[in-house]
XYZ file of C-alpha atoms in Angstrom:
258
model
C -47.823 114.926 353.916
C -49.292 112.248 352.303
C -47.677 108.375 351.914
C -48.683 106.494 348.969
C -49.627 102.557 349.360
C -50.149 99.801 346.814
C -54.282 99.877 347.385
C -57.809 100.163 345.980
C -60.548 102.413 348.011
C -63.907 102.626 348.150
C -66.755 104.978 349.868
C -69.828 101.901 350.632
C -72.505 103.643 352.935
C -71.000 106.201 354.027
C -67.818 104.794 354.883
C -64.705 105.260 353.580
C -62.664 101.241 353.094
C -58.769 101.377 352.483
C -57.866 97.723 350.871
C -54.524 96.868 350.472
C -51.853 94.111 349.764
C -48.780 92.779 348.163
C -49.219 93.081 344.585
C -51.979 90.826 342.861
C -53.384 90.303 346.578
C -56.833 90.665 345.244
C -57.420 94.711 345.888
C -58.844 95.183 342.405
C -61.114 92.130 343.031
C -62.182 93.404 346.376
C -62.511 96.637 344.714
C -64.918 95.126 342.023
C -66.785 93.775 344.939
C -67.535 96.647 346.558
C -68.746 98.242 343.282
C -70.843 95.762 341.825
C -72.773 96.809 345.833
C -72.797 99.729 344.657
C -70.090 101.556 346.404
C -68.499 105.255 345.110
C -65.057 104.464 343.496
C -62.233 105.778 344.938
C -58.730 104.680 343.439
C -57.018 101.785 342.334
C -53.130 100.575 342.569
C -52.091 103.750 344.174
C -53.732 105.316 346.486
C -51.961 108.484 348.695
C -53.093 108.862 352.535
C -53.001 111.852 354.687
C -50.526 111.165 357.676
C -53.230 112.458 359.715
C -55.528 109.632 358.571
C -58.424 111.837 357.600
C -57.620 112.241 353.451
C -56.833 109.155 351.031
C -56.710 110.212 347.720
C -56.909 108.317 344.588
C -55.373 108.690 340.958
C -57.519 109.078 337.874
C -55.463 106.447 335.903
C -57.078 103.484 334.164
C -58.571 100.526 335.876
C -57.053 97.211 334.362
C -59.837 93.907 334.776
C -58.532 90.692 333.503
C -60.851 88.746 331.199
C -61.857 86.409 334.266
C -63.096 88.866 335.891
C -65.727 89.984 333.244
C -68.634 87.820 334.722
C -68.191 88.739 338.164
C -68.857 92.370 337.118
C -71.739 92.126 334.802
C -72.948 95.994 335.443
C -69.095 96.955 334.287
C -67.932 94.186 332.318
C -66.259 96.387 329.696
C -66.552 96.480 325.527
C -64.384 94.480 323.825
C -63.189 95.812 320.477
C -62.981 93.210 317.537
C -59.070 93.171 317.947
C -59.186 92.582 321.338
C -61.554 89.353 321.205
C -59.567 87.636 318.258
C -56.453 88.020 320.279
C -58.119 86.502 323.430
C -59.423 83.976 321.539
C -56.163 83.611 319.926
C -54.425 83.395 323.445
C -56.683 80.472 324.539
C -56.846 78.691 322.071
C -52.696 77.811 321.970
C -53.445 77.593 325.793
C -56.124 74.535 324.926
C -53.449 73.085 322.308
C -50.560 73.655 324.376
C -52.397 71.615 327.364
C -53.919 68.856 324.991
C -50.518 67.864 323.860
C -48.869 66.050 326.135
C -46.776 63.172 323.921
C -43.286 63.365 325.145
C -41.685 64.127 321.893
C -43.893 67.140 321.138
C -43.255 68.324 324.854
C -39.126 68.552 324.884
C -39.079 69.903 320.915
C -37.896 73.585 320.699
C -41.476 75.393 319.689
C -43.408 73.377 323.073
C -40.563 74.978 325.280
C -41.257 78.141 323.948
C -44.492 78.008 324.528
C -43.909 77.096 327.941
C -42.291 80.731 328.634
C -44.707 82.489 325.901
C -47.867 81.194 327.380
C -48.034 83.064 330.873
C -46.653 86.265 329.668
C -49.795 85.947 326.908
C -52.382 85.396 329.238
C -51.171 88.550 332.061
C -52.249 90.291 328.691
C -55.666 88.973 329.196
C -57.254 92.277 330.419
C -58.932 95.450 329.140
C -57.803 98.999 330.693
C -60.371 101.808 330.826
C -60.841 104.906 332.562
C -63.120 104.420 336.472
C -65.217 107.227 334.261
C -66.120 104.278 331.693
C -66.233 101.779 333.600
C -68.240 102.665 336.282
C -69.749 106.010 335.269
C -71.778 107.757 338.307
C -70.171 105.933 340.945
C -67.303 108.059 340.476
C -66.880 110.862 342.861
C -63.887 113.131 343.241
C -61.257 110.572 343.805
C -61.126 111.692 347.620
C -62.368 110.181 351.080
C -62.068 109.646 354.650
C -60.463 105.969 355.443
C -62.054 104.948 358.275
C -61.951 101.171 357.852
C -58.248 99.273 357.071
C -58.871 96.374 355.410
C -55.179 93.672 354.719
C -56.113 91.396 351.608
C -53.890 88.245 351.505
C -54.074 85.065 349.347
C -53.739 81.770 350.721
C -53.785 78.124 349.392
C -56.723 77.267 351.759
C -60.068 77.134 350.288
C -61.418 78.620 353.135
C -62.123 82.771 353.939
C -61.049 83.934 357.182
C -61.895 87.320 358.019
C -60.187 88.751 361.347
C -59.548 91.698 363.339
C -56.279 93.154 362.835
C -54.232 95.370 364.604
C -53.613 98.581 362.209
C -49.788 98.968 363.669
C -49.007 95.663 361.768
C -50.668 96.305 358.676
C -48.374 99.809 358.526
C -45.129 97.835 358.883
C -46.063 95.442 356.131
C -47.240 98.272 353.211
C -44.372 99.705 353.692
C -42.614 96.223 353.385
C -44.795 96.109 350.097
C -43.247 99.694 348.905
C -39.889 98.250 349.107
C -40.793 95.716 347.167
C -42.424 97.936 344.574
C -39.854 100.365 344.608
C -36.825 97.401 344.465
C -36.018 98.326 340.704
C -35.205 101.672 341.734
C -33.498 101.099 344.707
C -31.022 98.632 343.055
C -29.668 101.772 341.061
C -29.211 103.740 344.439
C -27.542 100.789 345.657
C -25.197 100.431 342.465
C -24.443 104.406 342.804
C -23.444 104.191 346.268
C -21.205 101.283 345.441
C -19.541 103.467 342.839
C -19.281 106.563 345.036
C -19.479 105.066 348.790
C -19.262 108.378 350.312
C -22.678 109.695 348.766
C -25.674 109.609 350.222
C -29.530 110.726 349.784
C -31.193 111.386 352.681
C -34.538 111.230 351.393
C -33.685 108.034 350.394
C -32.151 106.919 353.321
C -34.978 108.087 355.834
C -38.071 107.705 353.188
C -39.163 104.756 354.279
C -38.679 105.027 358.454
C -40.644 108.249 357.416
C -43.294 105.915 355.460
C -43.530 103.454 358.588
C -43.931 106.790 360.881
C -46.716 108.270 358.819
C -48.988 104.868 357.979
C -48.353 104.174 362.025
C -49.889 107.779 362.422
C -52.656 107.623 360.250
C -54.106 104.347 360.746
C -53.576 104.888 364.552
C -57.371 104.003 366.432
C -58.708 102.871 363.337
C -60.836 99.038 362.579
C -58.672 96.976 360.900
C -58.984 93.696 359.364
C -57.355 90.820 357.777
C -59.053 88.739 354.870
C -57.344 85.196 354.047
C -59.268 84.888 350.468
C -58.406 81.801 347.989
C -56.029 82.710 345.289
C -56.654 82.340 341.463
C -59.436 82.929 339.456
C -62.326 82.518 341.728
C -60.538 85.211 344.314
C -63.294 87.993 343.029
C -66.115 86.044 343.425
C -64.697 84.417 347.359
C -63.423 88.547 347.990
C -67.614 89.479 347.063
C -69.238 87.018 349.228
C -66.583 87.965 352.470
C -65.295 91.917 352.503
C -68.855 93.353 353.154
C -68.716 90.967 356.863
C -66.047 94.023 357.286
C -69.057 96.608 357.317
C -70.516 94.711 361.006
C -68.009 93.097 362.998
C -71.420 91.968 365.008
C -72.579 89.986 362.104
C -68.846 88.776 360.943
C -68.036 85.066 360.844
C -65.210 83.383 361.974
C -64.458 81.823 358.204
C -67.009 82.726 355.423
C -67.249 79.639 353.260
């Protein structure tokens, strides 16, 4: 069967690169990275792998690339329709104001509060969706590969870029650590239902995700496996382009890339 994992994946010479995360780890960015090399895109998000470890698949479902991202992908950097651009400029413009005024009358009235809690949700709308088709037109094969490299994206508050040699066991146990979490909507319900009726029971529930731990521990088993540390924010792309091809020749790979 096949597992699905929160993850981008790419084919770069000839080699097939799993990169995953907890969510907004940087596996889009890493996955932009790869690209703009000139890799074969693979999936993004979601990506489903073989408990085998010789088939991850991805899903033809639109790749989202926030605005900040634009420059660090100037082969891709996506069309933005008249609508679009007035409501980005729109956005950051009330994000200039909001920041300018700082007088401590304006900042406790009703309207700056607001725009405390309106402001963040505005910009996570900051991004342009489009099919990998669009977006990166012949590097798209047919959404299927051999992983043969693991690769664990995680943001830190160091302005440094470690990249490391990971064991593949311990990646396993946290993606499916990072399922939970994705899945934690849904699993509140199940919880609330077996509250209600306490004798009930799913057992796909109940087993999916030792099965999950089983089958990632399976697949990745004998397979390089690495760590990136990257800077969080809106550099990560550009920090995540200049470290995850070290991953390609652990002869070559620095202890930090800087």
């Amino acid at each position: 069967g096949y597992v699905p994992i929160h993850a981008s994946a790419v084919v770069y010479e000839d080699t097939g690169l799993l990169m995953a995360g907890w969510p907004k780890g940087g596996k889009t960015g890493a996955l932009l990275a790869f690209m703009n090399h000139g890799a074969q895109f693979v999936g993004d998000e979601w990506i489903l792998v073989s408990s085998d470890g010789e088939s991850m698949l991805g899903l033809p479902i639109p790749v989202s690339i926030s605005e900040w991202q634009f420059k660090y992908i100037p082969r891709f950097a996506p069309k933005i329709k008249l609508g679009q651009r007035l409501y980005f400029n729109g956005v950051r413009s009330i994000d200039h104001l909001h920041k300018a005024f700082q007088h401590p009358r304006i900042k406790h009235s009703f309207a700056f509060k607001l725009l405390d809690k309106a402001i963040p949700a505005l910009k996570k709308q900051l991004k342009v969706s489009k099919s990998p088709g669009d977006l990166f037109k012949s590097q798209v094969g047919n959404y299927q590969a051999v992983p043969k490299k693991i690769i664990l994206l995680l943001g830190h508050s160091q302005p440094e870029i470690k990249v490391e040699p990971s064991d593949p066991a311990d990646i396993a146990l946290r993606l499916v650590q990072a399922n939970k979490f994705e899945l934690g909507g849904f699993l509140d319900y199940y919880t609330a239902y077996k509250f209600s009726f306490p004798r009930s029971r799913n057992d796909f529930l109940e087993n999916a995700f030792n099965l999950q731990s089983w089958s990632l521990h399976q697949a990745f088993e004998g397979k390089e496996a690495y760590t990136v540390h990257h800077p969080m924010g809106k550099h990560s792309s550009h920090y995540l382009q200049r470290s995850v091809l070290c991953v390609l020749d652990p002869t070559k790979m620095p202890a930090q890339v800087h």
